[in-house]
Short mmCIF file of C-alpha atoms in Angstrom, two decimals:
data_model
loop_
_atom_site.label_atom_id
_atom_site.label_comp_id
_atom_site.label_asym_id
_atom_site.label_seq_id
_atom_site.Cartn_x
_atom_site.Cartn_y
_atom_site.Cartn_z
CA MET A 291 -6.24 -25.57 -42.06
CA ASP A 292 -9.53 -24.19 -41.74
CA THR A 293 -9.32 -24.85 -37.84
CA ILE A 294 -10.54 -21.91 -35.81
CA VAL A 295 -7.24 -20.68 -33.31
CA PHE A 296 -8.45 -17.84 -31.68
CA GLY A 297 -11.36 -15.45 -31.85
CA ASN A 298 -12.63 -15.45 -35.60
CA TYR A 299 -9.07 -15.88 -37.11
CA SER A 300 -8.39 -19.23 -39.03
CA LEU A 301 -4.59 -20.87 -38.59
CA LYS A 302 -4.61 -19.96 -42.80
CA GLU A 303 -5.11 -16.71 -41.84
CA ILE A 304 -2.79 -16.65 -39.08
CA LEU A 305 -0.30 -17.96 -41.24
CA VAL A 306 -0.26 -16.00 -43.97
CA VAL A 307 0.09 -12.77 -41.51
CA VAL A 308 3.09 -13.95 -40.32
CA LEU A 309 4.41 -14.57 -43.26
CA ILE A 310 4.17 -10.99 -45.00
CA ILE A 311 5.59 -10.52 -41.11
CA ALA A 312 8.59 -11.95 -41.90
CA GLY A 313 8.77 -10.60 -44.93
CA LEU A 314 8.57 -7.17 -44.45
CA TRP A 315 11.31 -8.18 -41.34
CA THR A 316 13.50 -9.74 -44.11
CA ILE A 317 12.84 -6.66 -46.85
CA ILE A 318 13.65 -4.05 -44.16
CA ARG A 319 16.98 -5.64 -42.72
CA ILE A 320 17.95 -6.14 -46.50
CA PHE A 321 17.21 -1.55 -47.17
CA MET A 322 19.20 -1.49 -43.48
CA ARG A 323 22.40 -3.17 -45.01
CA VAL A 324 22.42 -1.41 -48.35
CA PHE A 325 21.53 1.98 -47.08
CA LYS A 326 23.86 1.60 -43.50
CA LYS A 327 26.26 4.86 -43.49
CA LYS A 328 29.83 3.78 -43.88
CA GLU A 329 31.95 4.00 -41.12
CA ASN A 330 34.81 6.60 -41.56
CA ASP A 331 37.99 4.52 -40.72
CA GLN A 332 40.15 6.27 -37.44
CA HIS A 333 43.32 6.36 -39.42
CA PHE A 334 41.57 8.41 -42.46
CA GLN A 335 39.93 12.31 -41.95
CA SER A 336 37.28 13.69 -44.77
CA VAL A 337 39.34 17.00 -45.35
CA LYS A 338 38.82 20.27 -47.81
CA CYS A 339 42.32 21.94 -49.52
CA PHE A 340 42.13 25.71 -48.63
CA THR A 341 44.43 25.96 -51.77
CA CYS A 342 42.83 24.54 -55.11
CA GLY A 343 39.83 23.29 -53.12
CA TRP A 344 39.74 19.28 -53.39
CA GLU A 345 38.29 17.12 -51.56
CA GLY A 346 38.34 13.62 -50.05
CA LYS A 347 39.95 11.78 -47.18
CA VAL A 348 43.67 11.51 -45.97
CA SER A 349 45.78 10.27 -43.52
CA LYS A 350 45.69 11.16 -40.44
CA TYR A 351 49.27 11.05 -40.44
CA SER A 352 50.84 12.13 -44.01
CA GLY A 353 48.42 13.58 -44.70
CA ARG A 354 48.19 15.77 -47.82
CA CYS A 355 46.78 16.79 -50.82
CA PRO A 356 47.18 14.85 -53.87
CA LYS A 357 47.47 17.65 -56.40
CA CYS A 358 48.60 20.68 -54.53
CA ASN A 359 50.81 18.53 -51.58
CA GLN A 360 50.07 20.81 -48.90
CA PRO A 361 49.33 19.32 -45.64
CA LEU A 362 45.81 18.39 -44.78
CA GLY A 363 43.31 17.97 -41.34
CA ASP A 364 45.87 16.82 -38.46
CA GLN A 365 49.53 17.84 -40.37
CA ARG A 366 48.43 21.18 -41.28
CA ALA A 367 47.83 22.21 -37.53
CA LYS A 368 51.36 20.46 -37.43
CA HIS A 369 52.73 23.40 -38.78
#
């Protein structure tokens, strides 16, 4: 382990650096998966009801406010 591999660096020092880099890479990948922004489904859209103030996601095909039953999103444009 004390074998000089490159310049003044021994095999032990190189292995420690490689393990630290691998550990940091793994931690970064885990954080990226945990905090990844969730993609919107193509069949839903985020809307806000102007009548009652409800906010959320509704279907593009039959979008209605769950509180007051008013058409929302693409359905509002059809009426």
